[in-house]
PDB file of N, CA and C in Angstrom:
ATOM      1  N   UNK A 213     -44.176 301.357 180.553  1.00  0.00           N
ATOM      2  CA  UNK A 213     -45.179 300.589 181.241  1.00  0.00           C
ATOM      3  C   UNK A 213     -46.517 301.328 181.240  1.00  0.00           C
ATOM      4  N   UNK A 214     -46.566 303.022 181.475  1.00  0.00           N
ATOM      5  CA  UNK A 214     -47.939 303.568 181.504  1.00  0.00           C
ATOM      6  C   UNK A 214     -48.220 303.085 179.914  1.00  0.00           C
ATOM      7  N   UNK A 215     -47.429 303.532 178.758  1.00  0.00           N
ATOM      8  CA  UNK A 215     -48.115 303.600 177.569  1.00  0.00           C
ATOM      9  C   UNK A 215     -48.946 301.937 177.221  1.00  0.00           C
ATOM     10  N   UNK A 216     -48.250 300.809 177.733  1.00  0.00           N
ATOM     11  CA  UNK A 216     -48.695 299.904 177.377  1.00  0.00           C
ATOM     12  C   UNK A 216     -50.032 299.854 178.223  1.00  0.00           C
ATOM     13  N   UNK A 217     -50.486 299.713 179.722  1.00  0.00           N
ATOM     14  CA  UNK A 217     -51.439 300.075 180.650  1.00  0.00           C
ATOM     15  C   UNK A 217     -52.506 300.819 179.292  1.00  0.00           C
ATOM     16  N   UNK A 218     -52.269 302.029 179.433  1.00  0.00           N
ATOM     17  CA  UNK A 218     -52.650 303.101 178.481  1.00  0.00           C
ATOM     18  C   UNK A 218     -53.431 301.866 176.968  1.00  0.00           C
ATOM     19  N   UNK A 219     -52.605 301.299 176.093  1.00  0.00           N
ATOM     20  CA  UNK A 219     -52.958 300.679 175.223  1.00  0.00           C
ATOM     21  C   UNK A 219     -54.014 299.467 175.786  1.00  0.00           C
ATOM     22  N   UNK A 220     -53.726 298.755 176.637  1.00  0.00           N
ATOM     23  CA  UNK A 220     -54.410 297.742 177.057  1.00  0.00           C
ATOM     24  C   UNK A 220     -56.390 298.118 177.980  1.00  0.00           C
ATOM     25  N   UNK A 221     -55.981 299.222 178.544  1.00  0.00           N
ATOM     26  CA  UNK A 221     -57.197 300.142 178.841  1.00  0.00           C
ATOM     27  C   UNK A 221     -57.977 300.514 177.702  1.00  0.00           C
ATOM     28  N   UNK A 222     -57.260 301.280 176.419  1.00  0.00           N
ATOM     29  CA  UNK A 222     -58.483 300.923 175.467  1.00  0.00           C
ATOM     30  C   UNK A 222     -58.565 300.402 174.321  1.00  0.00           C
ATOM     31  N   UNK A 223     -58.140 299.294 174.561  1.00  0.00           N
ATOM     32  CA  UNK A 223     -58.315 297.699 173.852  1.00  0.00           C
ATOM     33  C   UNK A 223     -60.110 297.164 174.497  1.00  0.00           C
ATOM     34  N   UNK A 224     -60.730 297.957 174.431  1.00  0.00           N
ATOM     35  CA  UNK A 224     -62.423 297.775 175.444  1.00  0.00           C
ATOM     36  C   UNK A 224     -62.249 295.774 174.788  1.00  0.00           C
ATOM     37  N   UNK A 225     -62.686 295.153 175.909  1.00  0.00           N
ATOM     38  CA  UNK A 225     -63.394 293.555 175.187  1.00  0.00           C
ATOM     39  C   UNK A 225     -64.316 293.522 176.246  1.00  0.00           C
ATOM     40  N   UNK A 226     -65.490 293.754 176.401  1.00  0.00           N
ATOM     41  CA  UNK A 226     -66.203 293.209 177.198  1.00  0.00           C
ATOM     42  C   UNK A 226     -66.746 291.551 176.532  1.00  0.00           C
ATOM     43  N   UNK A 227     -67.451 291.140 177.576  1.00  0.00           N
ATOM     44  CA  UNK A 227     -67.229 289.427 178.192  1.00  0.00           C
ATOM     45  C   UNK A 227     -67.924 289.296 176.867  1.00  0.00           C
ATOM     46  N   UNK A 228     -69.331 289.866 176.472  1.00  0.00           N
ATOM     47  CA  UNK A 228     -70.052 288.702 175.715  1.00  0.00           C
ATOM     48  C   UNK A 228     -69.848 289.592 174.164  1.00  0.00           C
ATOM     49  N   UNK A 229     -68.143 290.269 173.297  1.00  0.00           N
ATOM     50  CA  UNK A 229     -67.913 290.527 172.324  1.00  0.00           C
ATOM     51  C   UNK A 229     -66.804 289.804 171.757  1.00  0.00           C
ATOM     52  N   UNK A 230     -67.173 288.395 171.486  1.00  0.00           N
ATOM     53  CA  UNK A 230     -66.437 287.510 171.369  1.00  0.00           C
ATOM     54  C   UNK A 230     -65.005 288.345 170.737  1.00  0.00           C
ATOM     55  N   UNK A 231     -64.979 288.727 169.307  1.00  0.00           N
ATOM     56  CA  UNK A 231     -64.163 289.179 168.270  1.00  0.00           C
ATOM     57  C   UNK A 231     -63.298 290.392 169.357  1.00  0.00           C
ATOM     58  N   UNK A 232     -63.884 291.164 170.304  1.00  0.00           N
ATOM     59  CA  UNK A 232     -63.183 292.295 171.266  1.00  0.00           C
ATOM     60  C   UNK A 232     -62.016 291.204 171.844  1.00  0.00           C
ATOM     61  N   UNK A 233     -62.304 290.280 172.487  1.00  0.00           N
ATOM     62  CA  UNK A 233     -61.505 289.678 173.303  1.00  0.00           C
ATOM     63  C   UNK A 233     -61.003 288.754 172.909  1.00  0.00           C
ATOM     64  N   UNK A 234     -60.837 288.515 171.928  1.00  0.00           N
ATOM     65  CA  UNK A 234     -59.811 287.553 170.508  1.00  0.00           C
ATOM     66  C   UNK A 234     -58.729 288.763 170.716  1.00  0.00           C
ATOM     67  N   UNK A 235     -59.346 290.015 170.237  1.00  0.00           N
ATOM     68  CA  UNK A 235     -58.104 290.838 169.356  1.00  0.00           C
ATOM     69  C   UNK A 235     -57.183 291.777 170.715  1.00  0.00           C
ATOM     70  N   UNK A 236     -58.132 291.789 172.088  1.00  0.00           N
ATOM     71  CA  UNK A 236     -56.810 291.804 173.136  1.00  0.00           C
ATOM     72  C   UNK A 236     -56.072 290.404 172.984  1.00  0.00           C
ATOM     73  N   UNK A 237     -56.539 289.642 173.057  1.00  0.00           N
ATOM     74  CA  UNK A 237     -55.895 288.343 173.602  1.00  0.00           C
ATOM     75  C   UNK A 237     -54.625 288.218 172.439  1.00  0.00           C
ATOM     76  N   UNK A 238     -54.765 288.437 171.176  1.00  0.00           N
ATOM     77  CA  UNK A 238     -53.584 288.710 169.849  1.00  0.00           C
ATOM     78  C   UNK A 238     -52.669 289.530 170.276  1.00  0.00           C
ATOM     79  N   UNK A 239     -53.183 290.553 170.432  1.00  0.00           N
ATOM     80  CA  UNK A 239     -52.138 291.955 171.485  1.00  0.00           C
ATOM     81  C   UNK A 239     -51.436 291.596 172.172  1.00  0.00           C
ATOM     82  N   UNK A 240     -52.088 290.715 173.242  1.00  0.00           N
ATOM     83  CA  UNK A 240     -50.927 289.736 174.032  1.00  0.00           C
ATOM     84  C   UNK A 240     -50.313 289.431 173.823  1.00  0.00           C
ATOM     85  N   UNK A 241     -50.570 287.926 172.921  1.00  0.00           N
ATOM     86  CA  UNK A 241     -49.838 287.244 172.621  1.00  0.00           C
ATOM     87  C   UNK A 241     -48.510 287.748 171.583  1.00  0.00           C
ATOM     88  N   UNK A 242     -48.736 288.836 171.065  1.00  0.00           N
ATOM     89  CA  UNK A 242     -47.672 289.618 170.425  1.00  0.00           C
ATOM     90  C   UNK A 242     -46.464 289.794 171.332  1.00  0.00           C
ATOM     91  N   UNK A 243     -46.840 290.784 172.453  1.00  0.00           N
ATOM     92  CA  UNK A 243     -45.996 291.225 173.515  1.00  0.00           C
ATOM     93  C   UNK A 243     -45.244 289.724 174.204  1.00  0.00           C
ATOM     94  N   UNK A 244     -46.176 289.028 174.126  1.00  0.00           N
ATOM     95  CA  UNK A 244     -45.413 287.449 174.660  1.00  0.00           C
ATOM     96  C   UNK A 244     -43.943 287.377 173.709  1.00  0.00           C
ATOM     97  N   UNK A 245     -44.608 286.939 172.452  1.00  0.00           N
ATOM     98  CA  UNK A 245     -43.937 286.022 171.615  1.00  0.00           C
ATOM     99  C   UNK A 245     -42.608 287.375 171.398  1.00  0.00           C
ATOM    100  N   UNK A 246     -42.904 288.573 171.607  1.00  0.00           N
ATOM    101  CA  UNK A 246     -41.623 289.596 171.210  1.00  0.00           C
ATOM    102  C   UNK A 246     -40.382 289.636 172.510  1.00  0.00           C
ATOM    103  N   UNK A 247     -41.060 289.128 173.714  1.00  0.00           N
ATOM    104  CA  UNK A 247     -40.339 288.350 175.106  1.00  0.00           C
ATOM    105  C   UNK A 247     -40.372 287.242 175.166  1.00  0.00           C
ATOM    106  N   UNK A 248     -39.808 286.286 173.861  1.00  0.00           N
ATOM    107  CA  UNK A 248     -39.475 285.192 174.229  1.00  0.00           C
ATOM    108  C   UNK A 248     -40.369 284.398 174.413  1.00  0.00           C
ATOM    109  N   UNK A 249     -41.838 283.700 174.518  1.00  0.00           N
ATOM    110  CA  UNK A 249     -42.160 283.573 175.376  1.00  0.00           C
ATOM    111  C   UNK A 249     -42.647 282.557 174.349  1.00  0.00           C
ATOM    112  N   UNK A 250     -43.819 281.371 174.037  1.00  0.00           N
ATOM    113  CA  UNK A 250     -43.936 280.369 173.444  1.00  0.00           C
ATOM    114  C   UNK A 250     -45.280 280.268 173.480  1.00  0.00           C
ATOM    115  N   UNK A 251     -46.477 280.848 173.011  1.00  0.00           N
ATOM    116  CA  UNK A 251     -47.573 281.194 172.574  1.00  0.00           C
ATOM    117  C   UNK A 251     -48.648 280.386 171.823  1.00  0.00           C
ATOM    118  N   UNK A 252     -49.796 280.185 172.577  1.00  0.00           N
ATOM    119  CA  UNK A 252     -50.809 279.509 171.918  1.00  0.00           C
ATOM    120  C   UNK A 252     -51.419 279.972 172.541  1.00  0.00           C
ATOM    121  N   UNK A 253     -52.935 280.285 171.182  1.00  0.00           N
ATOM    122  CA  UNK A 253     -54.396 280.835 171.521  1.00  0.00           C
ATOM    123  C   UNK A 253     -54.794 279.643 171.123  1.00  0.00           C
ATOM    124  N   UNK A 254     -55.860 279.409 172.236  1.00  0.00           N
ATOM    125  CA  UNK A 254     -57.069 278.618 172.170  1.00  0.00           C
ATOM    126  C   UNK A 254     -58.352 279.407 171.737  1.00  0.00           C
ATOM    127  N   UNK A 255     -59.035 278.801 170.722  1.00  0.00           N
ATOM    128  CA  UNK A 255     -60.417 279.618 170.335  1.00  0.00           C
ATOM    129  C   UNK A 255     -62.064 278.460 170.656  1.00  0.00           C
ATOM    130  N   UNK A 256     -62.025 278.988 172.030  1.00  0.00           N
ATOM    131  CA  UNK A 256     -63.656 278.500 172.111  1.00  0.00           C
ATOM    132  C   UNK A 256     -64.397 279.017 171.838  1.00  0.00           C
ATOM    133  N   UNK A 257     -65.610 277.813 171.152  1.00  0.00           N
ATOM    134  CA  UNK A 257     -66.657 278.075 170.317  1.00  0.00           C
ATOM    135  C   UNK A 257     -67.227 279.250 170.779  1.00  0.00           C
ATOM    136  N   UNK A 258     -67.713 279.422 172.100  1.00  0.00           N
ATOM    137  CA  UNK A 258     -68.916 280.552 172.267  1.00  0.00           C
ATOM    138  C   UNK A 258     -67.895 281.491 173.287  1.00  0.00           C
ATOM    139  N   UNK A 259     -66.958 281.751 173.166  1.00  0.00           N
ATOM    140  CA  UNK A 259     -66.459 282.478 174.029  1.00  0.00           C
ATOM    141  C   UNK A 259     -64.852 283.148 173.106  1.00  0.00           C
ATOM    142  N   UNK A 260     -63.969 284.474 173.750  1.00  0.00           N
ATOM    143  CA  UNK A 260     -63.064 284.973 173.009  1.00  0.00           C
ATOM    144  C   UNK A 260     -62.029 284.059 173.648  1.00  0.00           C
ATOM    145  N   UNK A 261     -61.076 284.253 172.968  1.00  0.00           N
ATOM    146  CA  UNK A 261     -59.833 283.587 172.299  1.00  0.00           C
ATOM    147  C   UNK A 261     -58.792 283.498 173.972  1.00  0.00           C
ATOM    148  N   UNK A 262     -58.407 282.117 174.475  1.00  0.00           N
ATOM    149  CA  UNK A 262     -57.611 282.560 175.787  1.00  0.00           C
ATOM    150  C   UNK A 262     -56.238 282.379 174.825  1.00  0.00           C
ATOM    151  N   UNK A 263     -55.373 282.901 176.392  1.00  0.00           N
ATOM    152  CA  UNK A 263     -53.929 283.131 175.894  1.00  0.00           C
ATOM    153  C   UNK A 263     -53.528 282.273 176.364  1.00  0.00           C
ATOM    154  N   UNK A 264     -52.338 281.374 176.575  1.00  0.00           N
ATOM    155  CA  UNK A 264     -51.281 280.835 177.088  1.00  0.00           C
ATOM    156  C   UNK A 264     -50.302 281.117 176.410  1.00  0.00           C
ATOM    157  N   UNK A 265     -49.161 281.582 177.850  1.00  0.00           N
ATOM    158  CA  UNK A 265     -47.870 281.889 177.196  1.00  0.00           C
ATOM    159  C   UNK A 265     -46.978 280.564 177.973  1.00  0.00           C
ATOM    160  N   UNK A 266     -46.125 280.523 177.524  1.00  0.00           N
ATOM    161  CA  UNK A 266     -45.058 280.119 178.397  1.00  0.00           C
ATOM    162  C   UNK A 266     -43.940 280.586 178.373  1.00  0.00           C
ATOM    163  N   UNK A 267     -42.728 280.640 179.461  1.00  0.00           N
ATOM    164  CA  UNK A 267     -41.641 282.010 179.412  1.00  0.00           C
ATOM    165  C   UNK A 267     -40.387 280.855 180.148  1.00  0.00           C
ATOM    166  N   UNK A 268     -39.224 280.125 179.033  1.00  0.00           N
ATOM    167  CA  UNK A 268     -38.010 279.902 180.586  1.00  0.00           C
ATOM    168  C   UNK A 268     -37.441 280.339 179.300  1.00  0.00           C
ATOM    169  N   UNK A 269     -36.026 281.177 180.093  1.00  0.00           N
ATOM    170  CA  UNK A 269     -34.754 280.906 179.099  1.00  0.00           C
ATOM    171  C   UNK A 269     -33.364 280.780 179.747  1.00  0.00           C
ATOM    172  N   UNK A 270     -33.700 279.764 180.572  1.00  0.00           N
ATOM    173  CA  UNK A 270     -32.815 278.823 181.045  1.00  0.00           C
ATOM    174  C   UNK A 270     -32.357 277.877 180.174  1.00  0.00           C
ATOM    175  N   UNK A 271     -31.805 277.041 180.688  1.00  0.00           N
ATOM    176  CA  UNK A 271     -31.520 275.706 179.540  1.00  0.00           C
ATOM    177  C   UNK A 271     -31.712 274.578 180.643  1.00  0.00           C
ATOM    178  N   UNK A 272     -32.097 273.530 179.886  1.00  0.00           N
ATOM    179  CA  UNK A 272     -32.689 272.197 180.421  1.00  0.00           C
ATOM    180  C   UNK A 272     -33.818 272.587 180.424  1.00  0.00           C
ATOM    181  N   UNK A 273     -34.309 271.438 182.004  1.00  0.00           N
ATOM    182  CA  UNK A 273     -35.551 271.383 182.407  1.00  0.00           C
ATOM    183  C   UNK A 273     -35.815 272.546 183.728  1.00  0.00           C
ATOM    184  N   UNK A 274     -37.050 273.176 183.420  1.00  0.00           N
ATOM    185  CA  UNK A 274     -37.189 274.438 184.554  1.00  0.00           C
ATOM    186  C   UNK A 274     -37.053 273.512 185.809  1.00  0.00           C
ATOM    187  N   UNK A 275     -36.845 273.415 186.940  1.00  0.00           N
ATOM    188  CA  UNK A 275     -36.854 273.076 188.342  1.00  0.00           C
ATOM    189  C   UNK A 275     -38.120 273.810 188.922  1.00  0.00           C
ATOM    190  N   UNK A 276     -38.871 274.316 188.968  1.00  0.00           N
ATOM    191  CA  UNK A 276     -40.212 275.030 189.164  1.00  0.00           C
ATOM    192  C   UNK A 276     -40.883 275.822 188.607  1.00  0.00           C
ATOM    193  N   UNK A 277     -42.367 275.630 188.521  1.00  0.00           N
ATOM    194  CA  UNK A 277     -43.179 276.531 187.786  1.00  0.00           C
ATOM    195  C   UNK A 277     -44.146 277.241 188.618  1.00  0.00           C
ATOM    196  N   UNK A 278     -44.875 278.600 187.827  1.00  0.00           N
ATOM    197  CA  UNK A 278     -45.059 279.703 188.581  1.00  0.00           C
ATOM    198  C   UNK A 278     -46.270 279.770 187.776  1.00  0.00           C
ATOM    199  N   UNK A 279     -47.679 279.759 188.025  1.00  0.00           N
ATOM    200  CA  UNK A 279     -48.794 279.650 187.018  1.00  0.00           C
ATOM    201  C   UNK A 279     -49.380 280.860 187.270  1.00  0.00           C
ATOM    202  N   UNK A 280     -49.687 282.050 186.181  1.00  0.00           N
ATOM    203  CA  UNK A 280     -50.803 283.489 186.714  1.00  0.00           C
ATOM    204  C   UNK A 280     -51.700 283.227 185.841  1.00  0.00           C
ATOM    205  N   UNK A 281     -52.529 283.320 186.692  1.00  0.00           N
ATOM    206  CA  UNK A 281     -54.181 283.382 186.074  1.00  0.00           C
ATOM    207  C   UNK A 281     -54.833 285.020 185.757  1.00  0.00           C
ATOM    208  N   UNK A 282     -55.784 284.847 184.689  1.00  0.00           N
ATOM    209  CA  UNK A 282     -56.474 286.238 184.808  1.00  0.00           C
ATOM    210  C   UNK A 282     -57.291 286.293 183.547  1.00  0.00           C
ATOM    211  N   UNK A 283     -57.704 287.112 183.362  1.00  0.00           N
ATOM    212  CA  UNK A 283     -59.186 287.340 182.393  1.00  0.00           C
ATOM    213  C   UNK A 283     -58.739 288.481 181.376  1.00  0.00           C
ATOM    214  N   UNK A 284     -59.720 288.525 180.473  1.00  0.00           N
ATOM    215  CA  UNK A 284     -59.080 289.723 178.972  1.00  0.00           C
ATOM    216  C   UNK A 284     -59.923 290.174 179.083  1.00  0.00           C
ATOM    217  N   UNK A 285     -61.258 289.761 179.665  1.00  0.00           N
ATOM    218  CA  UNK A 285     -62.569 290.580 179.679  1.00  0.00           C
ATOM    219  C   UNK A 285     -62.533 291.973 180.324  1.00  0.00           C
ATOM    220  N   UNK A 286     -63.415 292.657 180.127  1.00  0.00           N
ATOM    221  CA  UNK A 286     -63.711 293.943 180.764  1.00  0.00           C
ATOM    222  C   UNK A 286     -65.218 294.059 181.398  1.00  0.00           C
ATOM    223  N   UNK A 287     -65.588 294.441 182.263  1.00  0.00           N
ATOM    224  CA  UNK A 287     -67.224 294.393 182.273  1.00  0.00           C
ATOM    225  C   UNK A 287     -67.902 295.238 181.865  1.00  0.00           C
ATOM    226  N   UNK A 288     -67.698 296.369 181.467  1.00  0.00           N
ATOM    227  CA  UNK A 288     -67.785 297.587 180.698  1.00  0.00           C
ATOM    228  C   UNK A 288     -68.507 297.104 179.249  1.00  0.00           C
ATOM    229  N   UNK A 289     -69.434 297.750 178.900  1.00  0.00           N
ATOM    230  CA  UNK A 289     -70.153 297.642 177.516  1.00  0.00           C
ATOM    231  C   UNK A 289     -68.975 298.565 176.561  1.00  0.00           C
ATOM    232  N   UNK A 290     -68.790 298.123 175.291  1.00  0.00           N
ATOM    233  CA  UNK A 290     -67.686 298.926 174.409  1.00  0.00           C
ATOM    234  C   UNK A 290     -68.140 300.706 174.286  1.00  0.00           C
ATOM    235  N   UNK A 291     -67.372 301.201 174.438  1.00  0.00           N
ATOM    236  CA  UNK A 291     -67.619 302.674 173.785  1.00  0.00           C
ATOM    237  C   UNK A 291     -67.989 303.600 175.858  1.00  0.00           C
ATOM    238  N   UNK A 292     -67.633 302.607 176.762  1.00  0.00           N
ATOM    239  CA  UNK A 292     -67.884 303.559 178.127  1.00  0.00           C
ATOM    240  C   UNK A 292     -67.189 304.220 178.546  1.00  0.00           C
ATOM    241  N   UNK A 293     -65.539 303.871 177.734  1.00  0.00           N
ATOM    242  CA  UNK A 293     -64.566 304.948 178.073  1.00  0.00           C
ATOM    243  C   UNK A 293     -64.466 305.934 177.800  1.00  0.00           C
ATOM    244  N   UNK A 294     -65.397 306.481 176.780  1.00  0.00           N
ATOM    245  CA  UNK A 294     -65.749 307.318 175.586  1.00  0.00           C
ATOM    246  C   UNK A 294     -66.480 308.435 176.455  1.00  0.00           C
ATOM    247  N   UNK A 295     -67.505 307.903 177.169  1.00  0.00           N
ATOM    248  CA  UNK A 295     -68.333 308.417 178.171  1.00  0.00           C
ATOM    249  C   UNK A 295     -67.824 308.851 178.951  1.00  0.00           C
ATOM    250  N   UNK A 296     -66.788 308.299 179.914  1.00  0.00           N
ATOM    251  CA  UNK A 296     -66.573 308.482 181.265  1.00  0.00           C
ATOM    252  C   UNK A 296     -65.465 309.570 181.164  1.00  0.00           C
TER     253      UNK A 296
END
């Protein structure tokens, strides 16, 4: 869990590097799809790439869903970890 933390810390995407926050959001979706999980990136025009995963491995129909929200952005300009 640290090493991935660790990887995802410097994966830098700040907000306005479109191509930065495509290629976390791929990273993701890797770790998704290697847990099962059922994966689509959306790519808006002026903005980086969101994730949606989806995760049951039940059988049938799920009986409830559980929605997490969150951002790939960083607010950090690229190269501040470098600095700090």
């Amino acid at each position: 869990m640290v090493d991935l933390l660790g990887a995802l810390v410097l994966l830098e995407s700040p907000t306005t590097e479109k191509a930065a926050v495509t290629r976390l959001a791929c990273f993701l979706a890797r770790l998704w799809r290697q847990r099962g999980a059922r994966v689509q990136l959306l790519h808006p025009r002026n903005a980086g790439a969101i994730l949606r995963a989806e995760v049951f491995l039940g059988r049938g129909r799920p009986q409830r869903q559980l929605l997490v929200l969150g951002h790939l952005d960083t607010v950090y300009p690229r190269g501040t970890l470098g600095r700090m």
